[in-house]
C-alpha positions as a Markdown table, in Angstrom:
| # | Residue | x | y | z |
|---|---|---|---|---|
| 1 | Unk | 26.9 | -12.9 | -0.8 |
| 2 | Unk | 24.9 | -14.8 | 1.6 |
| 3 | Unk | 22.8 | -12.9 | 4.3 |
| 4 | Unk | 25.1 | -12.6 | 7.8 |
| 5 | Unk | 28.6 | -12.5 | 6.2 |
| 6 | Unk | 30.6 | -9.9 | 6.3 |
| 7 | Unk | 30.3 | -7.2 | 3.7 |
| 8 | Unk | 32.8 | -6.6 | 1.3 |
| 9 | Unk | 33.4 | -2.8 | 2.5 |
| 10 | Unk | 33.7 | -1.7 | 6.0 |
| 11 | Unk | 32.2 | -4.4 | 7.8 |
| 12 | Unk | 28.8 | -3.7 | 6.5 |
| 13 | Unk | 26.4 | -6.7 | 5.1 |
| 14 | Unk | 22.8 | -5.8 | 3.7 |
| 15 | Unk | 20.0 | -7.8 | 2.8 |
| 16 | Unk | 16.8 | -6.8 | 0.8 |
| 17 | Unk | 13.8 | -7.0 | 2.7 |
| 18 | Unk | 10.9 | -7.9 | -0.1 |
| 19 | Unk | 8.4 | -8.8 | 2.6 |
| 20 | Unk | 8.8 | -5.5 | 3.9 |
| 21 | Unk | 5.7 | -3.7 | 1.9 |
| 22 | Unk | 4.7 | -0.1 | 2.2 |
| 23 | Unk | 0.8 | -0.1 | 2.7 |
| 24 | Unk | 0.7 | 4.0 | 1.8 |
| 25 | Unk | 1.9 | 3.4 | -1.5 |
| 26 | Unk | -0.9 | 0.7 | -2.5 |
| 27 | Unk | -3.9 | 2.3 | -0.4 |
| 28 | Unk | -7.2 | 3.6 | -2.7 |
| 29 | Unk | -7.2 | 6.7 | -2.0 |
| 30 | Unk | -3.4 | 7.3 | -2.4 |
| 31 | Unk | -3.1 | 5.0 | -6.0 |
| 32 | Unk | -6.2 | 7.5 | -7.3 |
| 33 | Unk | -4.5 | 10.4 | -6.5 |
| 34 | Unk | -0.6 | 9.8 | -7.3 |
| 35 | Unk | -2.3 | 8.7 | -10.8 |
| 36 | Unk | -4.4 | 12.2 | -11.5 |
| 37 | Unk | -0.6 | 13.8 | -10.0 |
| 38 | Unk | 1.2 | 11.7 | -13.4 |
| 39 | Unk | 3.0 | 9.6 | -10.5 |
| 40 | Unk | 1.1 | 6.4 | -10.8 |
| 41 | Unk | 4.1 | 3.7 | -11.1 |
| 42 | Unk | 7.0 | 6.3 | -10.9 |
| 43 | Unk | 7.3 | 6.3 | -7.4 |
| 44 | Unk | 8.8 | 3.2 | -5.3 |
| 45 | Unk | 9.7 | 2.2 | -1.5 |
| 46 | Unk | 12.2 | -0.6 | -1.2 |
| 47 | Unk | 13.5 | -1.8 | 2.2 |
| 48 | Unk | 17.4 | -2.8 | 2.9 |
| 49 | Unk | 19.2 | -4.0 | 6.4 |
| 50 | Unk | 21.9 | -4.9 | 7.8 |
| 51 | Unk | 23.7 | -6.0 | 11.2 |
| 52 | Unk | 26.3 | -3.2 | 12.0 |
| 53 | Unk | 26.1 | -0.6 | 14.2 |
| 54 | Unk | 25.7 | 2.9 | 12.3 |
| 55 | Unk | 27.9 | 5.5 | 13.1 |
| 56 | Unk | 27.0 | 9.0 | 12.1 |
| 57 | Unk | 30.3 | 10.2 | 11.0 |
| 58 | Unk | 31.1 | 7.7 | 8.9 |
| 59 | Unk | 28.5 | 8.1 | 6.8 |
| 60 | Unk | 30.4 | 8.7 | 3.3 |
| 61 | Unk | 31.7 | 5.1 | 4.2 |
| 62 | Unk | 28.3 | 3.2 | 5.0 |
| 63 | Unk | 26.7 | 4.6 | 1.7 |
| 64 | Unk | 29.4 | 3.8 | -0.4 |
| 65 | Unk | 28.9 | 0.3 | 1.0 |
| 66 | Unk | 25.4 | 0.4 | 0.9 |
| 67 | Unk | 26.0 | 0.6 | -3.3 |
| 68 | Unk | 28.3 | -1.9 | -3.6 |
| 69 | Unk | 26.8 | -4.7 | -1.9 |
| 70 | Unk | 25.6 | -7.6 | -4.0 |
| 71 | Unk | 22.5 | -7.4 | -2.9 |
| 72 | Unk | 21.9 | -4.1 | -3.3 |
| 73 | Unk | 23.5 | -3.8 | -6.6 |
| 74 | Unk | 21.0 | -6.8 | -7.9 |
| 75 | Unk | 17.7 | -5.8 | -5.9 |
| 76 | Unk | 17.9 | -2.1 | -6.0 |
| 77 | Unk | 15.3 | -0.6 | -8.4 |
| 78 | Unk | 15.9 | 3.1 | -10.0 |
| 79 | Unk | 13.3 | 4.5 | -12.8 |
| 80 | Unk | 15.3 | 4.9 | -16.5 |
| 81 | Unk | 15.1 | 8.3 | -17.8 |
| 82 | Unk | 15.4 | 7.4 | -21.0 |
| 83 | Unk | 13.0 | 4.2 | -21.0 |
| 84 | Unk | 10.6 | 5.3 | -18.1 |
| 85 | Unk | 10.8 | 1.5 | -17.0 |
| 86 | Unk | 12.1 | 0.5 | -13.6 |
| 87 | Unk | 15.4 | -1.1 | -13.5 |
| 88 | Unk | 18.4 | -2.9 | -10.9 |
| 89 | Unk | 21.2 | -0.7 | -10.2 |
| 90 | Unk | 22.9 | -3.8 | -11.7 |
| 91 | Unk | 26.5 | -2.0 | -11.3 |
| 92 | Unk | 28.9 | -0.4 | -8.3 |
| 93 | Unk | 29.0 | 2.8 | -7.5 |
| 94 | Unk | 32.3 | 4.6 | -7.6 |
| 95 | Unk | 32.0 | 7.7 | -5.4 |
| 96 | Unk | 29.1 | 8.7 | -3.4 |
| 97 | Unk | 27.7 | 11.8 | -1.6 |
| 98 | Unk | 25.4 | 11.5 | 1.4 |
| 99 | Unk | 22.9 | 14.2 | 2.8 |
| 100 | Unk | 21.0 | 13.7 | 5.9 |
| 101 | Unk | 17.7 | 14.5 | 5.8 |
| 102 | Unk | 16.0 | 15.3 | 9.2 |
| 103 | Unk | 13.0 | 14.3 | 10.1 |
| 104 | Unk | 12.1 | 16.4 | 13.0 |
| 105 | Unk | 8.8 | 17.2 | 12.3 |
| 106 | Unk | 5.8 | 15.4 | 13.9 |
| 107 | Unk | 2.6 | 16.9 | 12.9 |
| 108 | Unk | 0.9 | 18.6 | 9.7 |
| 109 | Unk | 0.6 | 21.4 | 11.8 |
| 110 | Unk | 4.3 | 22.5 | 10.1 |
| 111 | Unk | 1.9 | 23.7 | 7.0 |
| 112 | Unk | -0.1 | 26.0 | 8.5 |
| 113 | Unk | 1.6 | 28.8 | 7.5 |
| 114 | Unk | 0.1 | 28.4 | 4.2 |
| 115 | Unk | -3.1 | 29.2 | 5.6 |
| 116 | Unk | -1.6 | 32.3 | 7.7 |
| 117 | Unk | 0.3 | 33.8 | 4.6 |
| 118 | Unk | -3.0 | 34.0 | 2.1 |
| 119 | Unk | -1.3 | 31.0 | -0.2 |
| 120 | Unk | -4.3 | 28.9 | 0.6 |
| 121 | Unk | -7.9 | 30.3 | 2.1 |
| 122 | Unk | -9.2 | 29.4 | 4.9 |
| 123 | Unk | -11.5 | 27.0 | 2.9 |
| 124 | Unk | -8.5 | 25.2 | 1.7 |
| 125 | Unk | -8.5 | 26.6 | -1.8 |
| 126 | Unk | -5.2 | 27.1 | -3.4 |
| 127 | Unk | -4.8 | 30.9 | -4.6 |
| 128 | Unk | -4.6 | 31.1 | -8.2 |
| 129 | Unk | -2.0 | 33.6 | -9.5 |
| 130 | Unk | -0.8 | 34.7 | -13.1 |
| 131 | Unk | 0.5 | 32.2 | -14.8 |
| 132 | Unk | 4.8 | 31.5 | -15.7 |
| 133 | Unk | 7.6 | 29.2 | -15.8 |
| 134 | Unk | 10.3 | 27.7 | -13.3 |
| 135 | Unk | 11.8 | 24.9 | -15.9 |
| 136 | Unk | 10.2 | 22.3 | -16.3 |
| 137 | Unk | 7.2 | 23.7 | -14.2 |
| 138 | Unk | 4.2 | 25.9 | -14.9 |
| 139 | Unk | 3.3 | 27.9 | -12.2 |
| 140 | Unk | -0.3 | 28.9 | -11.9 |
| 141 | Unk | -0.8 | 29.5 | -8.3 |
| 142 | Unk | 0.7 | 30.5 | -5.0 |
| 143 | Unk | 2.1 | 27.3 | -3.9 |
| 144 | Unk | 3.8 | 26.3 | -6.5 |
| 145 | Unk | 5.4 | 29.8 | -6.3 |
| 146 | Unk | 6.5 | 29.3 | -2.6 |
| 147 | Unk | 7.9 | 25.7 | -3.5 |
| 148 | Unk | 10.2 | 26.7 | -7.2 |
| 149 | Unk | 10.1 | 30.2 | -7.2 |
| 150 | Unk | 12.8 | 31.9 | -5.1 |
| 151 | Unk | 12.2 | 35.4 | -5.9 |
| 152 | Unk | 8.8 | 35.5 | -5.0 |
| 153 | Unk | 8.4 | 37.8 | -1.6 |
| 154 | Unk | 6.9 | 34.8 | 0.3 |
| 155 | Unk | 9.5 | 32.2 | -0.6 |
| 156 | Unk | 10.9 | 33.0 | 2.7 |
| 157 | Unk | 7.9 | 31.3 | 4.3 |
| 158 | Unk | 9.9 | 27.8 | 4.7 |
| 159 | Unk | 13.6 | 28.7 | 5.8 |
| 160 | Unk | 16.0 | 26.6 | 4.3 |
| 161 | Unk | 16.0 | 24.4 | 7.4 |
| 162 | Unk | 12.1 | 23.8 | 6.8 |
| 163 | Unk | 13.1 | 22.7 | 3.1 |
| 164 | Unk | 15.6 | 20.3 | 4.3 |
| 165 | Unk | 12.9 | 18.1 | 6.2 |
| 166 | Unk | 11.9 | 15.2 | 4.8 |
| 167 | Unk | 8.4 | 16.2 | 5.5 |
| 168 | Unk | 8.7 | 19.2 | 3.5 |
| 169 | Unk | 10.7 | 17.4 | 0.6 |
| 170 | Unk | 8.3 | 14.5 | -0.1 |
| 171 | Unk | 5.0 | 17.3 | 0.3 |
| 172 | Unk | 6.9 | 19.1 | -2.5 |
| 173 | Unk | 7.4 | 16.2 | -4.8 |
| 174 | Unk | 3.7 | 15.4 | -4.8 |
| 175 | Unk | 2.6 | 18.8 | -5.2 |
| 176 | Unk | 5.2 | 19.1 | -8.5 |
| 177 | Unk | 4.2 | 15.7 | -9.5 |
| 178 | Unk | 5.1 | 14.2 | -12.7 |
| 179 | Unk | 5.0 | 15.4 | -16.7 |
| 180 | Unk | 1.3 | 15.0 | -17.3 |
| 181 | Unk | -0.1 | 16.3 | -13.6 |
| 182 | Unk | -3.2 | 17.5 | -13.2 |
| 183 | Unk | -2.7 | 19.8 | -9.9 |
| 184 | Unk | -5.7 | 20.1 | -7.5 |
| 185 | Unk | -7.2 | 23.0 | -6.4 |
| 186 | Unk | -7.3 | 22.5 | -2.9 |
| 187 | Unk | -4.4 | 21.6 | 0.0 |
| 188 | Unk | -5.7 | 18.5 | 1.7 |
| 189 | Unk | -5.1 | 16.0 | -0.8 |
| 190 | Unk | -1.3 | 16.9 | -1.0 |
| 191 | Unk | -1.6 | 17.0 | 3.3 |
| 192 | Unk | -3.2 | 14.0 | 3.7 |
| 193 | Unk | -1.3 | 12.1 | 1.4 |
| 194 | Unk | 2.4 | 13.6 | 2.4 |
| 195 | Unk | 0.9 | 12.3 | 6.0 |
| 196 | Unk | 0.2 | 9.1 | 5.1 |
| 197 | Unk | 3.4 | 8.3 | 3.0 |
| 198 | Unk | 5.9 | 9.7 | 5.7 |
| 199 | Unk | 4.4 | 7.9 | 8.6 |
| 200 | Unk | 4.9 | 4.5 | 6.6 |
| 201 | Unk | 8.3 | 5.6 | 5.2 |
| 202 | Unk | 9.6 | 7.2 | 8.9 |
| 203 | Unk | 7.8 | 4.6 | 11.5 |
| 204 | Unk | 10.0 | 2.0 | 10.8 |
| 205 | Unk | 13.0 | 3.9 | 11.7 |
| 206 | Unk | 11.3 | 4.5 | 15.1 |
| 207 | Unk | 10.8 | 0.6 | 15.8 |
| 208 | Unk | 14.0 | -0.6 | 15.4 |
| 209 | Unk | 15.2 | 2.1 | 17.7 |
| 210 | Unk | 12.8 | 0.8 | 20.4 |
| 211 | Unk | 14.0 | -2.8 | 19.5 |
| 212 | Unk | 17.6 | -2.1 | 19.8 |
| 213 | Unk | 18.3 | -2.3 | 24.0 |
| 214 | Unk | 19.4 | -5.6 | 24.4 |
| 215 | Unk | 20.6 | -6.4 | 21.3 |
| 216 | Unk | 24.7 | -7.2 | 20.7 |
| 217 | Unk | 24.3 | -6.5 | 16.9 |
| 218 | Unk | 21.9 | -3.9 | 16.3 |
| 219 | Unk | 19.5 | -3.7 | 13.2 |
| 220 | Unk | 18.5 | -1.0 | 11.7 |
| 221 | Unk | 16.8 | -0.2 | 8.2 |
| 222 | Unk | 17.8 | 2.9 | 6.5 |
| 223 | Unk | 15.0 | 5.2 | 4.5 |
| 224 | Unk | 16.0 | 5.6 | 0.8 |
| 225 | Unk | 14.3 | 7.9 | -1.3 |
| 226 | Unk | 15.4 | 7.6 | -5.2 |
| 227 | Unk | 14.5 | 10.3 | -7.8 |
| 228 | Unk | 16.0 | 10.3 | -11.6 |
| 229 | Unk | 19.3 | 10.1 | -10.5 |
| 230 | Unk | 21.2 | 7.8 | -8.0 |
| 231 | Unk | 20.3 | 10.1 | -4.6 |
| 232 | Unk | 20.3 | 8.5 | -1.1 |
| 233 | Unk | 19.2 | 10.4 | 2.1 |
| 234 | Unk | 18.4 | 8.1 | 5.3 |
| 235 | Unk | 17.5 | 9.6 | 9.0 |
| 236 | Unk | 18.9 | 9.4 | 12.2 |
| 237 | Unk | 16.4 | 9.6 | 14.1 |
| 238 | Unk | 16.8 | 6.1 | 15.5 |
| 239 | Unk | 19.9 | 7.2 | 17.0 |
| 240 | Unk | 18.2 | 10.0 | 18.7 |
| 241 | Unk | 15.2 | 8.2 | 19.8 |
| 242 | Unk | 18.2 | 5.2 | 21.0 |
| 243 | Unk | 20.1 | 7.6 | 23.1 |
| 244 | Unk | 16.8 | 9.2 | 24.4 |
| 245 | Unk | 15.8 | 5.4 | 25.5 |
| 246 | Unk | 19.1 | 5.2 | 27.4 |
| 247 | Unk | 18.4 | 7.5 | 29.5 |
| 248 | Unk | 15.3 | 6.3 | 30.0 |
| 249 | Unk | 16.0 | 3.2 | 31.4 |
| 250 | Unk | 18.8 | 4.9 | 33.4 |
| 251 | Unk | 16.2 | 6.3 | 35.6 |
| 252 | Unk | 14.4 | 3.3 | 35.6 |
| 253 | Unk | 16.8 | 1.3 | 36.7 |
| 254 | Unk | 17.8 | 4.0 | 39.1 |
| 255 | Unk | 14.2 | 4.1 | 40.2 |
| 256 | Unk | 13.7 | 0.2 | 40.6 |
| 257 | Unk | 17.2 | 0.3 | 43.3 |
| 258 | Unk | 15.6 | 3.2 | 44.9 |
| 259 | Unk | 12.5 | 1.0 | 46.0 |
| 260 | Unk | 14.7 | -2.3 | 46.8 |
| 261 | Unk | 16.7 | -0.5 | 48.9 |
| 262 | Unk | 13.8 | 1.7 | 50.7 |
């Protein structure tokens, strides 16, 4: 299907963005470290639009597109379990469940309660504790208890609201990293990277919310974030930040009559 016609389920036509690159994910100081964390080539940012107008509540129905585009189904990559090579989707997907993630959060700051309930010292240092198992994971410290284990007393320190921002999801998949990870012993590298991946993954949301007054068709891109299995979570910020906008230039159009008329 050519880019602009209309999509073969509910209006909806998307086109693979390849020029759009992701400069976290190829950066030094993030390639060293996602390969001591066994993630090295296991982890992957693709970027899709398209020209309709997204509306929360019919979510279900825009995903369910999303996977049956053409050009989805042929550009799409998802890592094989069972190879460990990257592949296209390559097929349609019959039924689909979509989760919002939120991404409310705007600074690191959302972490320090690591600091303020002894699971890292004041000098960063994760605190080691005895060693056992949350399948597949060892755990051999304090933060790795918070993150798997929930009968530990401070698993409470991230409510279940906390775990559900994507902040708090993609800082928990570096930590865990992959089969052959070799953990660090201090926070900042898992801060600093999280930081850097979720302003490049969340930023462009926030752009083509800005770009949108104006525009007849509005275009937005939508975040995926793909694990072992088919999983698809996208924000809405954009339409929060769009309506916010609105009312912004409400007043400034209010504001410019004021001073013609006065």
């Amino acid at each position: 299907m050519a880019a602009g016609e209309p999509g073969a389920s509910g209006g909806y036509c998307f086109r693979f963005l390849p020029q759009r690159t992701f400069a976290s994910l190829s950066a030094p100081e993030t390639t060293g470290r996602l390969r001591q964390w066994s993630m090295l080539g296991r982890i992957k940012a693709q970027a899709f639009g398209f020209d309709q107008t997204f509306r929360a509540y019919r979510k279900e129905e825009f995903v369910l597109a999303f996977f049956k585009d053409p050009n989805v189904i042929a550009n799409l990559e998802l890592l094989s379990d069972s190879s460990g090579q990257w592949m296209t989707l390559g097929t349609e997907v019959k039924n689909v469940e979509a989760t919002g993630v939120p991404c409310t959060q705007l600074s690191m700051s959302f972490f320090n309660r690591l600091y303020d309930e002894n699971i890292v010292r004041d000098t960063g240092h994760i605190i080691k504790c005895l060693d056992s198992f949350c399948d597949p994971f060892p755990i051999s410290d304090e933060l790795r208890k918070v993150l798997l284990d929930e009968d530990s007393e401070k698993y409470e320190v991230f409510s279940k609201p906390d775990r559900d921002e994507f902040l708090f999801c993609l800082f928990k998949h570096l930590c865990l990293g992959g089969s052959l990870c070799q953990y660090e012993d201090v926070l900042g590298p898992y801060l600093e990277t999280a930081k850097l991946l979720y302003k490049d993954l969340v930023r462009i949301l926030l752009a083509c919310a800005t770009l949108q007054q104006g525009v007849t068709n509005r275009r937005f891109r939508i975040l995926l974030w793909i694990l072992s299995s088919v999983m698809l979570t996208f924000c809405t910020i954009a339409l929060v930040w769009g309506r916010c906008l609105d009312v912004l230039l409400f007043y400034l159009y209010l504001l410019c009559f004021i001073i013609f008329v006065f």
